[in-house]
Amino acid sequence: MAGIVTLTMNPAIDLSTDVDRVVPLRKLRCRGLLRDPGGGGINVARVVRRMGTKVTAVYTSGGTIGRLLQQLVERENIESIEVKVAAETREDFTVHEGASEQEFRFVLAGPQISEREWRACLDTLASLEPFPRYLVASGSLPPGVPDDFYARVARLARDRCAMFVLDTSGQPLKEALAEGVFLIKPNLDELRGLVGTHLDVEERSAQVCRRIVEQGHAKVVALTLGDQGALLATSEQVWRAPVLPIKPVSAVGAGDSFLGGMVWSLAAGHALDMAFRYGMAAGGAALLTRGTGLCRPDDVGRLYAAVTLQEIESDRSIQ
């Protein structure tokens, strides 16, 4: 099994709870509270570890919340490398409303990170020995971290012959793609933001994904489409995976579970289409758990058999 390291520049502790109804002004009496370590890269690491593979999570950590974050990461048997920062690590929270069966997600801004601190993150990655086969960076960049940060990580991964997997959006994604990465996992809104144009669910999206690959920006594009399933594009073909027939309990963490399932499978030496199936199964399994519970391995194994792939045509020329 190839080594896997995840990077989370803007981690959080994710809180989730339940109320009968969300209304203004009144005190809302909550039932139960779950605390999970969060942030894209940490969530990917949680999935990889649950699937039975060792993984190392590199993340920033500050203050009392940062100390609790470390405890929660280690509780999940994930090797932890903290890069200490001065500001307090953030918290996010999700509220499930019983009356509507809807979820309300509140995402707080990350702490201000100094140049010395974000450079320490790069130095920490550069010092890894042996260097991992798969380096996975996922999530937003907190204030103070430059837009070209992930591009710097991409150069480091290329110099060390590692597969760089990236899940982010906006200008940081654009700048990283200019360096070239192994795999990106945008959702449809993030892909629209990347190309600056409207995209339908399948044909146009498939063309844009193939174009990214042909231009050498990424070898693989895994596009998640919510209730429309997902697309996977390489230089040779484009696959579409229809959504699994699941009644969602929560959509929180489905994208991170999808990516975690794919990375785990690729590191295990599986073919790309098999990894795509595991990604779909893991993303679907996350829909079955409340809050930030992510996917469960038993559900991933059960749903894997239900995943179907369709090879679709893609016009390589984009007007």
mmCIF file of C-alpha atoms in Angstrom:
data_model
loop_
_atom_site.group_PDB
_atom_site.id
_atom_site.type_symbol
_atom_site.label_atom_id
_atom_site.label_comp_id
_atom_site.label_asym_id
_atom_site.label_seq_id
_atom_site.Cartn_x
_atom_site.Cartn_y
_atom_site.Cartn_z
ATOM 1 C CA MET A 1 0.000 0.000 0.000
ATOM 2 C CA ALA A 2 1.421 3.343 -1.075
ATOM 3 C CA GLY A 3 1.845 6.052 1.567
ATOM 4 C CA ILE A 4 -0.858 8.712 1.913
ATOM 5 C CA VAL A 5 -0.502 12.129 3.519
ATOM 6 C CA THR A 6 -3.316 14.662 3.720
ATOM 7 C CA LEU A 7 -2.914 18.419 4.154
ATOM 8 C CA THR A 8 -5.544 20.630 5.797
ATOM 9 C CA MET A 9 -4.699 24.315 5.968
ATOM 10 C CA ASN A 10 -8.063 25.367 7.418
ATOM 11 C CA PRO A 11 -9.188 22.579 9.784
ATOM 12 C CA ALA A 12 -12.093 22.791 12.182
ATOM 13 C CA ILE A 13 -13.895 20.954 14.888
ATOM 14 C CA ASP A 14 -17.301 20.122 13.455
ATOM 15 C CA LEU A 15 -20.222 20.240 15.875
ATOM 16 C CA SER A 16 -23.592 18.733 14.988
ATOM 17 C CA THR A 17 -26.867 18.656 16.891
ATOM 18 C CA ASP A 18 -30.659 18.343 16.462
ATOM 19 C CA VAL A 19 -33.555 20.712 17.183
ATOM 20 C CA ASP A 20 -37.284 20.403 16.596
ATOM 21 C CA ARG A 21 -37.556 23.650 14.633
ATOM 22 C CA VAL A 22 -35.263 26.558 13.735
ATOM 23 C CA VAL A 23 -37.037 29.838 14.577
ATOM 24 C CA PRO A 24 -35.758 33.356 15.356
ATOM 25 C CA LEU A 25 -35.479 34.931 18.820
ATOM 26 C CA ARG A 26 -36.427 31.860 20.857
ATOM 27 C CA LYS A 27 -33.989 29.657 22.702
ATOM 28 C CA LEU A 28 -33.575 26.490 20.664
ATOM 29 C CA ARG A 29 -33.220 23.422 22.885
ATOM 30 C CA CYS A 30 -30.784 21.048 21.201
ATOM 31 C CA ARG A 31 -30.639 17.281 21.539
ATOM 32 C CA GLY A 32 -27.278 15.624 21.622
ATOM 33 C CA LEU A 33 -23.944 16.938 20.428
ATOM 34 C CA LEU A 34 -21.330 15.299 18.254
ATOM 35 C CA ARG A 35 -17.790 16.623 17.887
ATOM 36 C CA ASP A 36 -15.693 15.442 14.949
ATOM 37 C CA PRO A 37 -12.337 16.562 13.585
ATOM 38 C CA GLY A 38 -12.985 18.377 10.334
ATOM 39 C CA GLY A 39 -11.613 20.178 7.324
ATOM 40 C CA GLY A 40 -11.260 18.551 3.912
ATOM 41 C CA GLY A 41 -7.912 16.825 4.324
ATOM 42 C CA ILE A 42 -8.705 15.550 7.807
ATOM 43 C CA ASN A 43 -12.015 14.145 6.577
ATOM 44 C CA VAL A 44 -10.238 12.368 3.708
ATOM 45 C CA ALA A 45 -7.798 10.904 6.237
ATOM 46 C CA ARG A 46 -10.687 9.701 8.414
ATOM 47 C CA VAL A 47 -12.178 7.815 5.475
ATOM 48 C CA VAL A 48 -8.855 6.303 4.394
ATOM 49 C CA ARG A 49 -8.165 5.122 7.938
ATOM 50 C CA ARG A 50 -11.624 3.618 8.335
ATOM 51 C CA MET A 51 -11.036 1.648 5.159
ATOM 52 C CA GLY A 52 -8.052 0.038 6.879
ATOM 53 C CA THR A 53 -5.081 2.013 5.576
ATOM 54 C CA LYS A 54 -2.554 4.025 7.545
ATOM 55 C CA VAL A 55 -2.535 7.724 6.756
ATOM 56 C CA THR A 56 -0.820 10.824 8.106
ATOM 57 C CA ALA A 57 -2.747 14.073 8.509
ATOM 58 C CA VAL A 58 -0.786 17.339 8.387
ATOM 59 C CA TYR A 59 -2.782 20.350 9.567
ATOM 60 C CA THR A 60 -2.531 23.728 11.272
ATOM 61 C CA SER A 61 -3.497 23.895 14.928
ATOM 62 C CA GLY A 62 -3.926 26.775 17.326
ATOM 63 C CA GLY A 63 -5.182 27.440 20.841
ATOM 64 C CA THR A 64 -7.518 25.377 22.978
ATOM 65 C CA ILE A 65 -9.613 24.260 20.004
ATOM 66 C CA GLY A 66 -6.442 23.150 18.253
ATOM 67 C CA ARG A 67 -5.484 20.939 21.194
ATOM 68 C CA LEU A 68 -8.931 19.353 21.143
ATOM 69 C CA LEU A 69 -8.639 18.865 17.377
ATOM 70 C CA GLN A 70 -5.429 16.878 17.864
ATOM 71 C CA GLN A 71 -7.139 14.650 20.417
ATOM 72 C CA LEU A 72 -10.058 14.006 18.058
ATOM 73 C CA VAL A 73 -7.746 13.195 15.133
ATOM 74 C CA GLU A 74 -5.721 10.785 17.240
ATOM 75 C CA ARG A 75 -8.945 9.211 18.549
ATOM 76 C CA GLU A 76 -9.523 8.008 15.006
ATOM 77 C CA ASN A 77 -6.089 6.312 14.951
ATOM 78 C CA ILE A 78 -4.696 8.792 12.440
ATOM 79 C CA GLU A 79 -1.056 9.810 12.702
ATOM 80 C CA SER A 80 -1.008 13.534 13.339
ATOM 81 C CA ILE A 81 1.527 16.203 12.378
ATOM 82 C CA GLU A 82 0.521 19.609 13.677
ATOM 83 C CA VAL A 83 1.889 22.908 12.447
ATOM 84 C CA LYS A 84 1.319 25.277 15.347
ATOM 85 C CA VAL A 85 -0.219 28.680 14.617
ATOM 86 C CA ALA A 86 -0.929 31.575 16.937
ATOM 87 C CA ALA A 87 -4.633 32.016 16.210
ATOM 88 C CA GLU A 88 -7.384 29.737 17.486
ATOM 89 C CA THR A 89 -8.541 26.868 15.250
ATOM 90 C CA ARG A 90 -12.093 27.419 14.022
ATOM 91 C CA GLU A 91 -15.305 25.524 14.765
ATOM 92 C CA ASP A 92 -18.197 24.800 12.387
ATOM 93 C CA PHE A 93 -21.622 23.489 13.272
ATOM 94 C CA THR A 94 -24.544 21.725 11.641
ATOM 95 C CA VAL A 95 -28.108 21.805 12.949
ATOM 96 C CA HIS A 96 -30.632 19.195 11.862
ATOM 97 C CA GLU A 97 -34.239 20.449 12.043
ATOM 98 C CA GLY A 98 -36.635 17.645 12.896
ATOM 99 C CA ALA A 99 -39.770 19.333 11.557
ATOM 100 C CA SER A 100 -38.435 19.718 8.007
ATOM 101 C CA GLU A 101 -35.695 17.081 8.002
ATOM 102 C CA GLN A 102 -33.424 19.828 6.662
ATOM 103 C CA GLU A 103 -29.865 20.652 7.711
ATOM 104 C CA PHE A 104 -28.488 24.105 8.417
ATOM 105 C CA ARG A 105 -24.729 24.437 8.088
ATOM 106 C CA PHE A 106 -22.743 27.280 9.641
ATOM 107 C CA VAL A 107 -19.145 27.582 8.437
ATOM 108 C CA LEU A 108 -16.924 30.043 10.293
ATOM 109 C CA ALA A 109 -13.963 31.876 8.811
ATOM 110 C CA GLY A 110 -10.560 30.396 9.473
ATOM 111 C CA PRO A 111 -7.868 32.033 11.619
ATOM 112 C CA GLN A 112 -5.361 34.513 10.217
ATOM 113 C CA ILE A 113 -2.183 32.656 9.232
ATOM 114 C CA SER A 114 1.145 34.485 9.077
ATOM 115 C CA GLU A 115 3.744 34.035 6.345
ATOM 116 C CA ARG A 116 6.038 32.312 8.811
ATOM 117 C CA GLU A 117 3.265 29.841 9.657
ATOM 118 C CA TRP A 118 2.231 28.931 6.109
ATOM 119 C CA ARG A 119 5.860 28.570 5.103
ATOM 120 C CA ALA A 120 6.287 26.214 8.060
ATOM 121 C CA CYS A 121 3.553 24.056 6.503
ATOM 122 C CA LEU A 122 5.529 23.836 3.261
ATOM 123 C CA ASP A 123 8.697 23.021 5.202
ATOM 124 C CA THR A 124 6.866 20.279 7.091
ATOM 125 C CA LEU A 125 5.746 18.673 3.839
ATOM 126 C CA ALA A 126 9.218 18.976 2.299
ATOM 127 C CA SER A 127 10.751 17.228 5.323
ATOM 128 C CA LEU A 128 8.586 14.106 5.054
ATOM 129 C CA GLU A 129 10.706 10.966 4.716
ATOM 130 C CA PRO A 130 9.861 8.820 2.964
ATOM 131 C CA PHE A 131 7.775 11.160 0.858
ATOM 132 C CA PRO A 132 4.253 9.804 0.305
ATOM 133 C CA ARG A 133 3.100 8.378 -2.988
ATOM 134 C CA TYR A 134 -0.180 10.298 -2.610
ATOM 135 C CA LEU A 135 -0.307 13.825 -1.231
ATOM 136 C CA VAL A 136 -3.896 15.016 -0.797
ATOM 137 C CA ALA A 137 -4.673 18.694 -0.143
ATOM 138 C CA SER A 138 -8.300 19.478 0.515
ATOM 139 C CA GLY A 139 -10.233 22.489 1.704
ATOM 140 C CA SER A 140 -10.098 26.253 1.625
ATOM 141 C CA LEU A 141 -7.110 28.430 2.431
ATOM 142 C CA PRO A 142 -7.467 30.530 5.592
ATOM 143 C CA PRO A 143 -6.815 34.294 5.607
ATOM 144 C CA GLY A 144 -3.163 35.198 5.126
ATOM 145 C CA VAL A 145 -2.264 32.187 2.962
ATOM 146 C CA PRO A 146 -1.478 33.253 -0.647
ATOM 147 C CA ASP A 147 -3.528 31.999 -3.580
ATOM 148 C CA ASP A 148 -0.481 30.238 -5.024
ATOM 149 C CA PHE A 149 -0.008 28.074 -1.914
ATOM 150 C CA TYR A 150 -1.381 24.902 -3.505
ATOM 151 C CA ALA A 151 0.661 25.649 -6.633
ATOM 152 C CA ARG A 152 3.753 25.547 -4.401
ATOM 153 C CA VAL A 153 2.594 22.213 -3.001
ATOM 154 C CA ALA A 154 2.058 20.957 -6.558
ATOM 155 C CA ARG A 155 5.652 21.832 -7.457
ATOM 156 C CA LEU A 156 6.919 20.064 -4.352
ATOM 157 C CA ALA A 157 4.894 16.946 -5.167
ATOM 158 C CA ARG A 158 6.175 16.946 -8.755
ATOM 159 C CA ASP A 159 9.786 17.328 -7.617
ATOM 160 C CA ARG A 160 9.323 14.381 -5.227
ATOM 161 C CA CYS A 161 7.495 12.223 -7.821
ATOM 162 C CA ALA A 162 4.282 12.127 -5.791
ATOM 163 C CA MET A 163 0.681 12.047 -6.980
ATOM 164 C CA PHE A 164 -0.872 15.369 -5.939
ATOM 165 C CA VAL A 165 -4.627 15.220 -5.359
ATOM 166 C CA LEU A 166 -6.394 18.545 -4.861
ATOM 167 C CA ASP A 167 -9.897 19.483 -3.751
ATOM 168 C CA THR A 168 -10.322 23.241 -3.540
ATOM 169 C CA SER A 169 -11.878 26.067 -5.544
ATOM 170 C CA GLY A 170 -11.417 29.543 -6.970
ATOM 171 C CA GLN A 171 -8.060 31.166 -7.597
ATOM 172 C CA PRO A 172 -6.061 28.631 -5.511
ATOM 173 C CA LEU A 173 -7.377 25.876 -7.808
ATOM 174 C CA LYS A 174 -6.563 27.859 -10.954
ATOM 175 C CA GLU A 175 -3.010 28.514 -9.855
ATOM 176 C CA ALA A 176 -2.413 24.908 -8.870
ATOM 177 C CA LEU A 177 -3.719 23.684 -12.239
ATOM 178 C CA ALA A 178 -1.208 25.938 -13.974
ATOM 179 C CA GLU A 179 1.505 23.825 -12.299
ATOM 180 C CA GLY A 180 -0.203 20.525 -13.121
ATOM 181 C CA VAL A 181 -1.666 18.006 -10.660
ATOM 182 C CA PHE A 182 -2.617 14.340 -10.721
ATOM 183 C CA LEU A 183 -6.314 14.610 -9.778
ATOM 184 C CA ILE A 184 -8.814 17.327 -8.955
ATOM 185 C CA LYS A 185 -12.307 16.857 -7.521
ATOM 186 C CA PRO A 186 -14.484 19.896 -8.171
ATOM 187 C CA ASN A 187 -18.245 19.977 -7.844
ATOM 188 C CA LEU A 188 -20.317 21.548 -10.616
ATOM 189 C CA ASP A 189 -20.345 25.052 -9.089
ATOM 190 C CA GLU A 190 -16.575 24.936 -8.599
ATOM 191 C CA LEU A 191 -16.065 23.826 -12.192
ATOM 192 C CA ARG A 192 -18.299 26.652 -13.404
ATOM 193 C CA GLY A 193 -16.233 29.101 -11.381
ATOM 194 C CA LEU A 194 -13.043 27.674 -12.850
ATOM 195 C CA VAL A 195 -14.083 28.090 -16.498
ATOM 196 C CA GLY A 196 -16.337 31.118 -16.028
ATOM 197 C CA THR A 197 -19.259 29.787 -18.053
ATOM 198 C CA HIS A 198 -22.532 27.920 -17.655
ATOM 199 C CA LEU A 199 -22.322 24.156 -17.764
ATOM 200 C CA ASP A 200 -25.074 21.580 -18.029
ATOM 201 C CA VAL A 201 -24.864 18.382 -16.039
ATOM 202 C CA GLU A 202 -23.322 16.072 -18.599
ATOM 203 C CA GLU A 203 -22.263 16.943 -22.150
ATOM 204 C CA ARG A 204 -20.682 20.354 -21.653
ATOM 205 C CA SER A 205 -19.231 19.351 -18.297
ATOM 206 C CA ALA A 206 -17.611 16.284 -19.853
ATOM 207 C CA GLN A 207 -16.045 18.456 -22.545
ATOM 208 C CA VAL A 208 -14.602 20.883 -20.019
ATOM 209 C CA CYS A 209 -13.206 18.073 -17.862
ATOM 210 C CA ARG A 210 -11.583 16.460 -20.893
ATOM 211 C CA ARG A 211 -10.144 19.819 -21.940
ATOM 212 C CA ILE A 212 -8.487 20.279 -18.523
ATOM 213 C CA VAL A 213 -6.820 16.900 -18.994
ATOM 214 C CA GLU A 214 -5.764 17.550 -22.594
ATOM 215 C CA GLN A 215 -4.153 20.845 -21.616
ATOM 216 C CA GLY A 216 -1.993 18.991 -19.097
ATOM 217 C CA HIS A 217 -3.456 20.687 -16.027
ATOM 218 C CA ALA A 218 -4.627 17.406 -14.444
ATOM 219 C CA LYS A 219 -4.372 13.767 -15.400
ATOM 220 C CA VAL A 220 -7.759 12.982 -13.866
ATOM 221 C CA VAL A 221 -10.830 15.117 -13.208
ATOM 222 C CA ALA A 222 -13.461 13.681 -10.860
ATOM 223 C CA LEU A 223 -16.528 15.920 -11.066
ATOM 224 C CA THR A 224 -19.216 15.406 -8.422
ATOM 225 C CA LEU A 225 -22.744 16.357 -9.491
ATOM 226 C CA GLY A 226 -24.816 15.955 -6.340
ATOM 227 C CA ASP A 227 -28.058 14.128 -7.086
ATOM 228 C CA GLN A 228 -26.923 13.619 -10.693
ATOM 229 C CA GLY A 229 -23.993 11.358 -9.766
ATOM 230 C CA ALA A 230 -20.446 12.065 -10.967
ATOM 231 C CA LEU A 231 -18.145 12.169 -14.004
ATOM 232 C CA LEU A 232 -14.560 10.950 -14.307
ATOM 233 C CA ALA A 233 -12.403 12.195 -17.177
ATOM 234 C CA THR A 234 -8.972 11.052 -18.335
ATOM 235 C CA SER A 235 -7.052 11.441 -21.582
ATOM 236 C CA GLU A 236 -8.593 8.195 -22.840
ATOM 237 C CA GLN A 237 -12.210 8.202 -21.742
ATOM 238 C CA VAL A 238 -14.995 9.799 -19.748
ATOM 239 C CA TRP A 239 -17.169 7.776 -17.376
ATOM 240 C CA ARG A 240 -20.463 8.754 -15.835
ATOM 241 C CA ALA A 241 -21.743 7.189 -12.625
ATOM 242 C CA PRO A 242 -25.465 7.665 -11.952
ATOM 243 C CA VAL A 243 -26.463 8.550 -8.427
ATOM 244 C CA LEU A 244 -27.143 5.625 -6.118
ATOM 245 C CA PRO A 245 -30.776 5.069 -5.016
ATOM 246 C CA ILE A 246 -30.355 6.372 -1.468
ATOM 247 C CA LYS A 247 -32.651 8.466 0.693
ATOM 248 C CA PRO A 248 -30.163 10.966 2.184
ATOM 249 C CA VAL A 249 -29.990 11.467 5.910
ATOM 250 C CA SER A 250 -27.292 14.133 5.554
ATOM 251 C CA ALA A 251 -25.195 15.448 2.683
ATOM 252 C CA VAL A 252 -22.419 16.702 4.961
ATOM 253 C CA GLY A 253 -19.069 15.112 4.139
ATOM 254 C CA ALA A 254 -20.224 13.306 0.990
ATOM 255 C CA GLY A 255 -17.595 14.993 -1.192
ATOM 256 C CA ASP A 256 -14.792 14.285 1.276
ATOM 257 C CA SER A 257 -15.944 10.669 1.576
ATOM 258 C CA PHE A 258 -15.995 10.368 -2.228
ATOM 259 C CA LEU A 259 -12.415 11.607 -2.441
ATOM 260 C CA GLY A 260 -11.292 9.473 0.493
ATOM 261 C CA GLY A 261 -12.741 6.373 -1.133
ATOM 262 C CA MET A 262 -10.990 7.124 -4.413
ATOM 263 C CA VAL A 263 -7.612 7.841 -2.825
ATOM 264 C CA TRP A 264 -7.803 4.716 -0.654
ATOM 265 C CA SER A 265 -8.570 2.589 -3.712
ATOM 266 C CA LEU A 266 -5.857 4.143 -5.889
ATOM 267 C CA ALA A 267 -3.269 3.682 -3.141
ATOM 268 C CA ALA A 268 -4.322 0.042 -2.907
ATOM 269 C CA GLY A 269 -3.324 -0.363 -6.557
ATOM 270 C CA HIS A 270 -6.812 -0.559 -8.010
ATOM 271 C CA ALA A 271 -7.560 0.558 -11.570
ATOM 272 C CA LEU A 272 -9.018 4.032 -12.017
ATOM 273 C CA ASP A 273 -12.519 2.814 -12.853
ATOM 274 C CA MET A 274 -12.535 0.698 -9.690
ATOM 275 C CA ALA A 275 -11.376 3.691 -7.656
ATOM 276 C CA PHE A 276 -14.219 5.738 -9.169
ATOM 277 C CA ARG A 277 -16.676 3.060 -8.058
ATOM 278 C CA TYR A 278 -15.279 3.171 -4.519
ATOM 279 C CA GLY A 279 -15.552 6.946 -4.564
ATOM 280 C CA MET A 280 -19.212 6.720 -5.512
ATOM 281 C CA ALA A 281 -19.846 4.065 -2.875
ATOM 282 C CA ALA A 282 -18.107 6.097 -0.144
ATOM 283 C CA GLY A 283 -19.895 9.310 -1.140
ATOM 284 C CA GLY A 284 -23.215 7.475 -1.103
ATOM 285 C CA ALA A 285 -22.447 5.865 2.247
ATOM 286 C CA ALA A 286 -21.837 9.318 3.765
ATOM 287 C CA LEU A 287 -25.442 10.216 2.957
ATOM 288 C CA LEU A 288 -26.561 7.557 5.431
ATOM 289 C CA THR A 289 -24.940 9.171 8.495
ATOM 290 C CA ARG A 290 -26.021 12.292 10.353
ATOM 291 C CA GLY A 291 -23.854 15.357 10.753
ATOM 292 C CA THR A 292 -20.154 14.917 10.082
ATOM 293 C CA GLY A 293 -20.093 11.173 10.618
ATOM 294 C CA LEU A 294 -18.776 10.495 7.083
ATOM 295 C CA CYS A 295 -19.026 7.027 5.523
ATOM 296 C CA ARG A 296 -18.926 3.661 7.280
ATOM 297 C CA PRO A 297 -16.862 0.838 5.718
ATOM 298 C CA ASP A 298 -19.707 -1.694 5.833
ATOM 299 C CA ASP A 299 -21.944 0.688 3.886
ATOM 300 C CA VAL A 300 -19.159 1.365 1.360
ATOM 301 C CA GLY A 301 -18.718 -2.352 0.717
ATOM 302 C CA ARG A 302 -22.453 -2.901 0.339
ATOM 303 C CA LEU A 303 -22.985 0.053 -2.002
ATOM 304 C CA TYR A 304 -19.946 -0.716 -4.175
ATOM 305 C CA ALA A 305 -21.844 -3.536 -5.877
ATOM 306 C CA ALA A 306 -24.643 -1.128 -6.812
ATOM 307 C CA VAL A 307 -22.393 1.390 -8.593
ATOM 308 C CA THR A 308 -22.644 1.368 -12.391
ATOM 309 C CA LEU A 309 -20.371 3.200 -14.833
ATOM 310 C CA GLN A 310 -21.316 4.371 -18.308
ATOM 311 C CA GLU A 311 -18.658 5.390 -20.808
ATOM 312 C CA ILE A 312 -19.840 8.515 -22.592
ATOM 313 C CA GLU A 313 -18.671 10.352 -25.690
ATOM 314 C CA SER A 314 -16.895 13.674 -25.302
ATOM 315 C CA ASP A 315 -16.255 16.154 -28.070
ATOM 316 C CA ARG A 316 -12.668 17.247 -27.581
ATOM 317 C CA SER A 317 -13.169 20.657 -29.166
ATOM 318 C CA ILE A 318 -14.698 23.360 -26.974
ATOM 319 C CA GLN A 319 -15.938 26.537 -28.576
#
